[in-house]
Short mmCIF file of C-alpha atoms in Angstrom, two decimals:
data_model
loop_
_atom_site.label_atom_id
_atom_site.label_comp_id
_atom_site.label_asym_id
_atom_site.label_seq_id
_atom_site.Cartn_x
_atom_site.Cartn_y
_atom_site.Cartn_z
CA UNK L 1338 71.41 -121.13 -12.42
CA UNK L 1339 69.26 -118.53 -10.28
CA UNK L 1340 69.72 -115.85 -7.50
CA UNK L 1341 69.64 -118.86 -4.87
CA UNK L 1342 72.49 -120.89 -6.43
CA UNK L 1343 74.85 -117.82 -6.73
CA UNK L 1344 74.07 -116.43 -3.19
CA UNK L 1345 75.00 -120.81 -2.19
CA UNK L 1346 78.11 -120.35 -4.37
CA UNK L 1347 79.40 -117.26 -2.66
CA UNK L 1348 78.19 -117.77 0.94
CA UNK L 1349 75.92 -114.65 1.23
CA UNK L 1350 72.20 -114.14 1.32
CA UNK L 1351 69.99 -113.61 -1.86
CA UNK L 1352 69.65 -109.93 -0.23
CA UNK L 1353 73.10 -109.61 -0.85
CA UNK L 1354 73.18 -110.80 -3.86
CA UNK L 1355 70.16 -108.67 -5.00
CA UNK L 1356 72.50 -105.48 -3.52
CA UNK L 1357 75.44 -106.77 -5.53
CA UNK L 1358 73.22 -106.77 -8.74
CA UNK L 1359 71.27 -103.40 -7.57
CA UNK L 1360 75.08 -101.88 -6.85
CA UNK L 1361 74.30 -101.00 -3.48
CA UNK L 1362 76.22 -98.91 -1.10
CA UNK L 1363 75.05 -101.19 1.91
CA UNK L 1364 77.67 -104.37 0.21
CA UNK L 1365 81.29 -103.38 0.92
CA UNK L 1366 83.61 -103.99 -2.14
CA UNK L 1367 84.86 -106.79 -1.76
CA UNK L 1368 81.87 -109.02 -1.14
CA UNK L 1369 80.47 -107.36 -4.00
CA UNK L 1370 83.87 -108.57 -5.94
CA UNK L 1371 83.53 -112.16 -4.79
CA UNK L 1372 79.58 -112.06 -5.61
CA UNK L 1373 80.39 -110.83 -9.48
CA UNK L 1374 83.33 -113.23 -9.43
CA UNK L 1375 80.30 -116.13 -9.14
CA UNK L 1376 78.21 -114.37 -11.37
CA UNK L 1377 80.97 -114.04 -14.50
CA UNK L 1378 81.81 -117.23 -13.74
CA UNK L 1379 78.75 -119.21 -13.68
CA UNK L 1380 77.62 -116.59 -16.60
CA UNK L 1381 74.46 -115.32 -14.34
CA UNK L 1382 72.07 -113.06 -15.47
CA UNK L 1383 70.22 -111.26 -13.10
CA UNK L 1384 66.18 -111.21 -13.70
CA UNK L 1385 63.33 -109.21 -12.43
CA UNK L 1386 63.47 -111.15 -9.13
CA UNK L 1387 67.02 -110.22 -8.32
CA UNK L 1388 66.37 -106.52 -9.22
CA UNK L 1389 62.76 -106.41 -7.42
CA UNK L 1390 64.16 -107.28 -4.17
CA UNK L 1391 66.59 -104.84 -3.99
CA UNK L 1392 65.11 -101.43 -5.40
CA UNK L 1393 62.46 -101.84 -7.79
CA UNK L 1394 59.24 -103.45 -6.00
CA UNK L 1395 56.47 -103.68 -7.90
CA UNK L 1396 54.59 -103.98 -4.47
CA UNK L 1397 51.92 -106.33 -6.14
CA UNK L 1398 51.58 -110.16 -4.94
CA UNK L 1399 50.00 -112.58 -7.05
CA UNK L 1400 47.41 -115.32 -5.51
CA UNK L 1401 46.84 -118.59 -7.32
CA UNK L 1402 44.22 -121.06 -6.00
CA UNK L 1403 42.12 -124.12 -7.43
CA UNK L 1404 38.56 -122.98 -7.26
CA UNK L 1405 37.63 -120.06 -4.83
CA UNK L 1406 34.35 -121.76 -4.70
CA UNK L 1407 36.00 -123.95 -2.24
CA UNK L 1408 35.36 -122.96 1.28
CA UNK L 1409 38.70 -123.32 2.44
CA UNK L 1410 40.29 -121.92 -0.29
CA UNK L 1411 37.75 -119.06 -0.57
CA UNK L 1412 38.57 -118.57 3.47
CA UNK L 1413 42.70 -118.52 2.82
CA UNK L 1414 42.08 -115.94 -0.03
CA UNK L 1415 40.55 -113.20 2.17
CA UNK L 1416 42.71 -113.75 4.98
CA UNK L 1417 45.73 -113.94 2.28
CA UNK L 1418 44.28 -110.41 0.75
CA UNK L 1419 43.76 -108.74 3.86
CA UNK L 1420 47.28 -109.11 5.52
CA UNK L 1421 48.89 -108.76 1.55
CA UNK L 1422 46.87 -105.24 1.59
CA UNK L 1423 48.21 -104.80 5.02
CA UNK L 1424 51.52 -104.50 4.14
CA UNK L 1425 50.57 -101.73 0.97
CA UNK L 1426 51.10 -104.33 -1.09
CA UNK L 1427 48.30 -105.35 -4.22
CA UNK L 1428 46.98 -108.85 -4.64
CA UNK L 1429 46.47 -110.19 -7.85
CA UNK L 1430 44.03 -113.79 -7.70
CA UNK L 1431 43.95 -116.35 -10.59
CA UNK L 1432 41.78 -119.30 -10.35
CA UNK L 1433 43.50 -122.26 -11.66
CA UNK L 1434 41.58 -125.59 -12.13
CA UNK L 1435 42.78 -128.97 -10.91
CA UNK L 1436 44.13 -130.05 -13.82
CA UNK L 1437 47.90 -130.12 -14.24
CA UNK L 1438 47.57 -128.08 -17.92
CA UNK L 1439 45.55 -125.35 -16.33
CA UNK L 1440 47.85 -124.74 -13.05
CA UNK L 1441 50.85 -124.89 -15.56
CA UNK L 1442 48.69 -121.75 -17.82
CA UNK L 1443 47.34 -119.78 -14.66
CA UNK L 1444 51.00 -119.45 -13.17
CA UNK L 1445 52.69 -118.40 -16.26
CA UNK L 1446 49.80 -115.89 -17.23
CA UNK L 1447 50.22 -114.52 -13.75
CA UNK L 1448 54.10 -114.60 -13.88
CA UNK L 1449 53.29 -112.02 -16.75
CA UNK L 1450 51.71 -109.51 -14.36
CA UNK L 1451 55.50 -108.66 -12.98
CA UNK L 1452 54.39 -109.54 -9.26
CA UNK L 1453 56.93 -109.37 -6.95
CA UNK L 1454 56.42 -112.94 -4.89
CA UNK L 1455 53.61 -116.14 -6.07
CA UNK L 1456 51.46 -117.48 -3.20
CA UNK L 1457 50.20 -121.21 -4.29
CA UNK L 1458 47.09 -121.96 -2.28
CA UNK L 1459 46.50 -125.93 -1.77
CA UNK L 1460 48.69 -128.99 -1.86
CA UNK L 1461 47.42 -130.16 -5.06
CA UNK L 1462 50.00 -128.06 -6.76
CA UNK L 1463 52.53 -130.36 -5.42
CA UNK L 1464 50.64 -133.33 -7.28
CA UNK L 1465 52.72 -136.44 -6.51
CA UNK L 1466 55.72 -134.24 -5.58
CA UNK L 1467 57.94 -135.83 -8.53
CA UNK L 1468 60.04 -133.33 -10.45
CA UNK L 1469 57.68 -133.77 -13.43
CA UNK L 1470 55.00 -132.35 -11.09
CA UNK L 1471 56.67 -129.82 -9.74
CA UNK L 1472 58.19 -128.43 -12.44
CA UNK L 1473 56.63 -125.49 -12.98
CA UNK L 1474 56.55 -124.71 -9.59
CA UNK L 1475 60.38 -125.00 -10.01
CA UNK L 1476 60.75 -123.17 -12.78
CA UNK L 1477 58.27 -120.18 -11.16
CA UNK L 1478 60.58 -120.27 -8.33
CA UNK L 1479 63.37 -119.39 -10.57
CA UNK L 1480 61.33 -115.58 -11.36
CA UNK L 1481 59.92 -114.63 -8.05
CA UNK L 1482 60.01 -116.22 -4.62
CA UNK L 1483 57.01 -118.57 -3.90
CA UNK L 1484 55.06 -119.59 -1.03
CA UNK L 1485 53.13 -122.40 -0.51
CA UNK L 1486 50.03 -122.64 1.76
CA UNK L 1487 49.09 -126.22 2.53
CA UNK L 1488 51.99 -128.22 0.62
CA UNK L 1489 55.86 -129.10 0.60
CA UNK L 1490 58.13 -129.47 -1.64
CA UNK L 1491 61.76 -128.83 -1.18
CA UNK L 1492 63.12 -126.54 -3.82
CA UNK L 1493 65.54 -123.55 -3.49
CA UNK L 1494 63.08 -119.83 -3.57
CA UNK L 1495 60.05 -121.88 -3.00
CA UNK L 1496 59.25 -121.62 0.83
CA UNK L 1497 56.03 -124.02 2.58
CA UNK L 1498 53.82 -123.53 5.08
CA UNK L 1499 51.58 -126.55 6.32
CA UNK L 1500 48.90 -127.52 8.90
CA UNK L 1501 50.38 -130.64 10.94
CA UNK L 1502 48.15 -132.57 9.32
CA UNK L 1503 49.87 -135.88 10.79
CA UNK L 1504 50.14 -135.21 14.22
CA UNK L 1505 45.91 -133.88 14.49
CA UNK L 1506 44.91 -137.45 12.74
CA UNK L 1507 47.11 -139.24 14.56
CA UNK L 1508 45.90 -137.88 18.03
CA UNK L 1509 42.00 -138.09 17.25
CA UNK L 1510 42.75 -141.75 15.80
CA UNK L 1511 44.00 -142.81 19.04
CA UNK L 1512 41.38 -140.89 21.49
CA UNK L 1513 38.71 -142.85 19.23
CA UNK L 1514 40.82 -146.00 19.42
CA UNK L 1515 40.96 -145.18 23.23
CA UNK L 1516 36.88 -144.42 23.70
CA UNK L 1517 36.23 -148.22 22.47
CA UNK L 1518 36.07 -147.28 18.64
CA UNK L 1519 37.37 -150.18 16.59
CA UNK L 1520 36.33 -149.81 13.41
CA UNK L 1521 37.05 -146.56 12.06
CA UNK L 1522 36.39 -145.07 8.23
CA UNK L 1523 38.53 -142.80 7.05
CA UNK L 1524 37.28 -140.55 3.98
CA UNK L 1525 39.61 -138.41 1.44
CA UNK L 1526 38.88 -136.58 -2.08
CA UNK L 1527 42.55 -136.44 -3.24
CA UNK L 1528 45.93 -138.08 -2.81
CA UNK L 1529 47.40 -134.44 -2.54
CA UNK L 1530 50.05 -134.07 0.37
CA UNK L 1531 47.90 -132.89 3.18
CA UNK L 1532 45.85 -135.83 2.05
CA UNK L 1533 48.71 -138.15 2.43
CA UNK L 1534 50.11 -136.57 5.62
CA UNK L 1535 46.70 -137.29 7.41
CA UNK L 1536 46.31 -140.79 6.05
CA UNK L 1537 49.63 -141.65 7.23
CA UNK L 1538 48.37 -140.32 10.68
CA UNK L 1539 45.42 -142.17 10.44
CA UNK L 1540 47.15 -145.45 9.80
CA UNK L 1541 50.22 -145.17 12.05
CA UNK L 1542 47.53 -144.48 14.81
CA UNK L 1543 45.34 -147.61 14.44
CA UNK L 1544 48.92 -149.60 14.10
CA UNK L 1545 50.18 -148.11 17.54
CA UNK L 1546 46.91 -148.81 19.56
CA UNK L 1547 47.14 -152.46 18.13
CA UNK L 1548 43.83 -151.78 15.42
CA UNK L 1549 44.39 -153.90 11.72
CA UNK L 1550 44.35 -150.82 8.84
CA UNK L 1551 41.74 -152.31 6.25
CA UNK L 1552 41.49 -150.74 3.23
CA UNK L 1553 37.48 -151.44 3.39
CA UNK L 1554 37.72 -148.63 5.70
CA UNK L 1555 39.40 -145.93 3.80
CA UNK L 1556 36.62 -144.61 0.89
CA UNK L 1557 37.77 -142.17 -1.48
CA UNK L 1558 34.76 -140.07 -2.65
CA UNK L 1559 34.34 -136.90 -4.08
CA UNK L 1560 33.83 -133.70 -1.53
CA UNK L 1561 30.11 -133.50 -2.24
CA UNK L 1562 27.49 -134.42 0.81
CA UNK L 1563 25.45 -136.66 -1.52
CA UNK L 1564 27.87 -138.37 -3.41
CA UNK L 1565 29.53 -139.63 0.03
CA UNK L 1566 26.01 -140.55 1.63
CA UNK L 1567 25.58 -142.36 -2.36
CA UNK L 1568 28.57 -143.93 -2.00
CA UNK L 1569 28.00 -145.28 1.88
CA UNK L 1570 24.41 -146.67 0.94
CA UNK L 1571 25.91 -148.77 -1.74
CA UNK L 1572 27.84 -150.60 0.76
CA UNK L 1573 25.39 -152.31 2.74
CA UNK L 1574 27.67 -154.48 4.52
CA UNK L 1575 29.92 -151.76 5.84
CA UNK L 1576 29.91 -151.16 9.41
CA UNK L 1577 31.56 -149.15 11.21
CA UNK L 1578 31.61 -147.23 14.76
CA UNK L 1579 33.58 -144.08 13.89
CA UNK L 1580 34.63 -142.10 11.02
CA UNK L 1581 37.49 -139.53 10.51
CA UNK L 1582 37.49 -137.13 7.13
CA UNK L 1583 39.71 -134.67 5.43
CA UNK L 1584 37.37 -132.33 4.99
CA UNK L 1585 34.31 -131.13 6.77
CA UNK L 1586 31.61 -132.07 3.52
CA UNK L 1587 32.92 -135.67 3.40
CA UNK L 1588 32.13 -135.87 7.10
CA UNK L 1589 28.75 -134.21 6.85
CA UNK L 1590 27.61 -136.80 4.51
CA UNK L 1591 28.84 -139.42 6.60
CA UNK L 1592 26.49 -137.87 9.25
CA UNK L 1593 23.90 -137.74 7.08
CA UNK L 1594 24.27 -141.31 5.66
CA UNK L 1595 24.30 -142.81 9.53
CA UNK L 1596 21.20 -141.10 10.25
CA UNK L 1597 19.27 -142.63 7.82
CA UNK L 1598 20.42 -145.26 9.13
CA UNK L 1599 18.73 -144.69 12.71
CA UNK L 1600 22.37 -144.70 13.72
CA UNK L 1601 23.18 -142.28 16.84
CA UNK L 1602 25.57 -139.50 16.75
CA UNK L 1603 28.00 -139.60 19.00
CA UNK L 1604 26.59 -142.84 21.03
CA UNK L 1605 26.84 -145.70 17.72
CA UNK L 1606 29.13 -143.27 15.52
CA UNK L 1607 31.80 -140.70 16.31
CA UNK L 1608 32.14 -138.42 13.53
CA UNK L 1609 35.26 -135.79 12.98
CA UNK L 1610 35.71 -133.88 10.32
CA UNK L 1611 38.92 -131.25 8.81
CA UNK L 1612 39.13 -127.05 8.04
CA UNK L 1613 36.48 -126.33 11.12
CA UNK L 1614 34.75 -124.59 8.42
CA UNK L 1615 31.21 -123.14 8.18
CA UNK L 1616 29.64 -126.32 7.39
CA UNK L 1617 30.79 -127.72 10.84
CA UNK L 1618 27.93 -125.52 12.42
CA UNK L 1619 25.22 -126.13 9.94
CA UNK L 1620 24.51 -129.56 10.38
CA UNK L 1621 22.71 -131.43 13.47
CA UNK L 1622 24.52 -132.19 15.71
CA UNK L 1623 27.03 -129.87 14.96
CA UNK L 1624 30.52 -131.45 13.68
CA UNK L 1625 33.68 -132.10 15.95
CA UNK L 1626 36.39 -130.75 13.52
CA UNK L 1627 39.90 -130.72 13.30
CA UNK L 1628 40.81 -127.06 12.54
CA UNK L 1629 44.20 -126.48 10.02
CA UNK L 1630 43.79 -122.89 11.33
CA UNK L 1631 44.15 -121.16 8.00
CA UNK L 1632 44.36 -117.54 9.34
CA UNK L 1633 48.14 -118.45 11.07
CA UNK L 1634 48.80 -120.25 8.15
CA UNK L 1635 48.09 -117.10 5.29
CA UNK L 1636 49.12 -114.88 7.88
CA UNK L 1637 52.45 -116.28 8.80
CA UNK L 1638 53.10 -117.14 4.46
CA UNK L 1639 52.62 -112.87 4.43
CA UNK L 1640 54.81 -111.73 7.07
CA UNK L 1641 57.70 -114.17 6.14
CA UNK L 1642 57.16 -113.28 2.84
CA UNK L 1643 57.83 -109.81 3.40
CA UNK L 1644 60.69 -110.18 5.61
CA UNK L 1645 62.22 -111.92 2.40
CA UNK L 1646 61.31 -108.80 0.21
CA UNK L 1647 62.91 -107.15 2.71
CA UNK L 1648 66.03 -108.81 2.76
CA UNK L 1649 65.99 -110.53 5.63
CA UNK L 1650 66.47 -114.89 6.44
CA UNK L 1651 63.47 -117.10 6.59
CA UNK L 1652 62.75 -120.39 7.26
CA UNK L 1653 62.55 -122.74 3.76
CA UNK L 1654 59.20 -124.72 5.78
CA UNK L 1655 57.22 -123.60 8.69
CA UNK L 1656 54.80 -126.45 10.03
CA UNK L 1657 51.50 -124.87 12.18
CA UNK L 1658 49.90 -127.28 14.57
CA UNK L 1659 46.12 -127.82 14.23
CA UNK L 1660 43.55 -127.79 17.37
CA UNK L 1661 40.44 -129.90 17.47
CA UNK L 1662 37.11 -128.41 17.85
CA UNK L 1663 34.86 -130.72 19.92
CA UNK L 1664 31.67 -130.00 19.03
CA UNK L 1665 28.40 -132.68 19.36
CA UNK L 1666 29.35 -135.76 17.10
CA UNK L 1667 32.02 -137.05 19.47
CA UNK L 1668 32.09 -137.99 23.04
CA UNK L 1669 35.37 -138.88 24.13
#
């Protein structure tokens, strides 16, 4: 039982509830009756969370990402610090590791810190989205109010923002499959949500513009430029005219791999790749990217989150459409 089940159970807002607990003159008597009356009965007891958001902020705001060597992730944490500092607030940043043990640790250490709201950067944290995965995501959610950049789950106090993931695959799918590509790789590093959303896009695009979806085409590698040239010069019978990726390395050595193959870029091979980050710009020709536009997405995670610590209704899932960048590996 948490702040989110009582405020459900009496038919106010967790700011109400929070007043109720904090005894505040802004609740008139009886709602704060009828909010006790739940909390006796359910035998609530209020924790820091319920408390913080009424009068005692500790106006700090913990960050937890995978590795902040990661260019994305390393680009979400200084737009998530700036508009955090923004606000007077203080950012707190744990690097957690992929692995499910480690995530588990760097949450509860930073749960220690007595932050007032968790920011999860990434959709690995979501794992396979089962309630084994999620759990201590769940159970953080429980402490302090927690917003997700990147993923989804549905859980009461945990509140997602995502990239339309979907949607930007599907549409560059079918202006490939519309420009005379037919045979179109797709490349991912993880079967996180985001990487599901845009393999779903991917396949539901070929489908509609009457394509097969072979799974010769879709190559899992991992987001390193030589690895995915390795793993592309392996296959010597692959061919293929186009190739889509879920993030900009995967696509760079793609690009790499079909020119040393005397391949041309964008005339044999259209290449696209995801996050419009630097790498994009440092290749030649420079990479056509889909962009998840991480600034709106950190950005609008801050200013709902503050609303919340404010008292005021948000959204439980905000989705952010993407833009392609067209730069010189495509020419549709």
């Amino acid at each position: 039982m948490n702040i989110y089940d009582i405020a459900e159970l009496a038919g106010v807002s967790i700011a109400t509830v929070s007043r109720v607990v904090n005894d505040s003159p802004k609740v008139s008597e009886k709602t704060k009756a009828k909010v006790r009356a739940v909390m006796e009965e359910q035998q609530y007891t209020p924790n820091v969370f319920a408390r913080s958001l009424g009068l005692n902020s500790m106006q700090t705001v913990g960050v937890v990402c995978p590795d902040v060597s990661d260019v994305y992730m390393a680009t979400c944490v200084a737009y998530l610090e700036k508009s955090i500092r923004s606000y007077g607030y203080n950012c707190i940043l744990y690097c957690s590791g992929y692995e499910y043990a480690d995530k588990e640790n760097a949450i509860k250490q930073i749960l220690e810190k007595r932050i007032d709201a968790l920011v999860l950067v990434g959709s690995q944290y979501a794992g396979d989205g089962s309630e084994s995965d999620t759990r201590y995501i769940r159970e953080a959610a429980q402490k302090v109010p927690v917003f997700f950049i990147g993923g989804s789950i549905r859980c009461p106090g945990v509140y997602c923002v995502v990239a339309d993931a979907y949607q930007a695959m599907y549409d560059v799918v079918s202006a490939l499959t519309e420009s005379g590509r037919k045979r179109i790789l797709f490349l991912h590093d993880s079967n996180s949500y985001s990487a599901k959303q845009k393999l779903r896009g991917y396949e539901d695009a070929l489908k509609d513009n009457g394509l097969p979806v072979l799974d010769e085409l879709k190559i899992f590698a991992q987001n390193k430029i030589r690895k995915v040239y390795e793993i592309l010069s392996e296959q010597k019978d692959l061919e293929f005219d186009a190739a889509v990726a879920t993030d900009d390395g995967l696509a760079v050595g793609v690009l790499k791999y079909a020119r040393s193959r005397n391949l041309s870029v964008p005339e044999d091979v259209n290449i696209i790749g995801y996050n419009n980050s630097e790498l994009a710009i440092c290749c030649e020709p420079e990479l056509s990217s889909i962009d998840s536009r991480s600034d709106v997405l950190c950005k609008a995670a801050i200013d709902s989150m503050m609303r919340l610590l404010s008292g005021q209704p948000i959204r439980q899932k905000r989705v952010v459409s993407c833009r392609f960048v067209k730069r010189h590996t495509t020419n549709f």
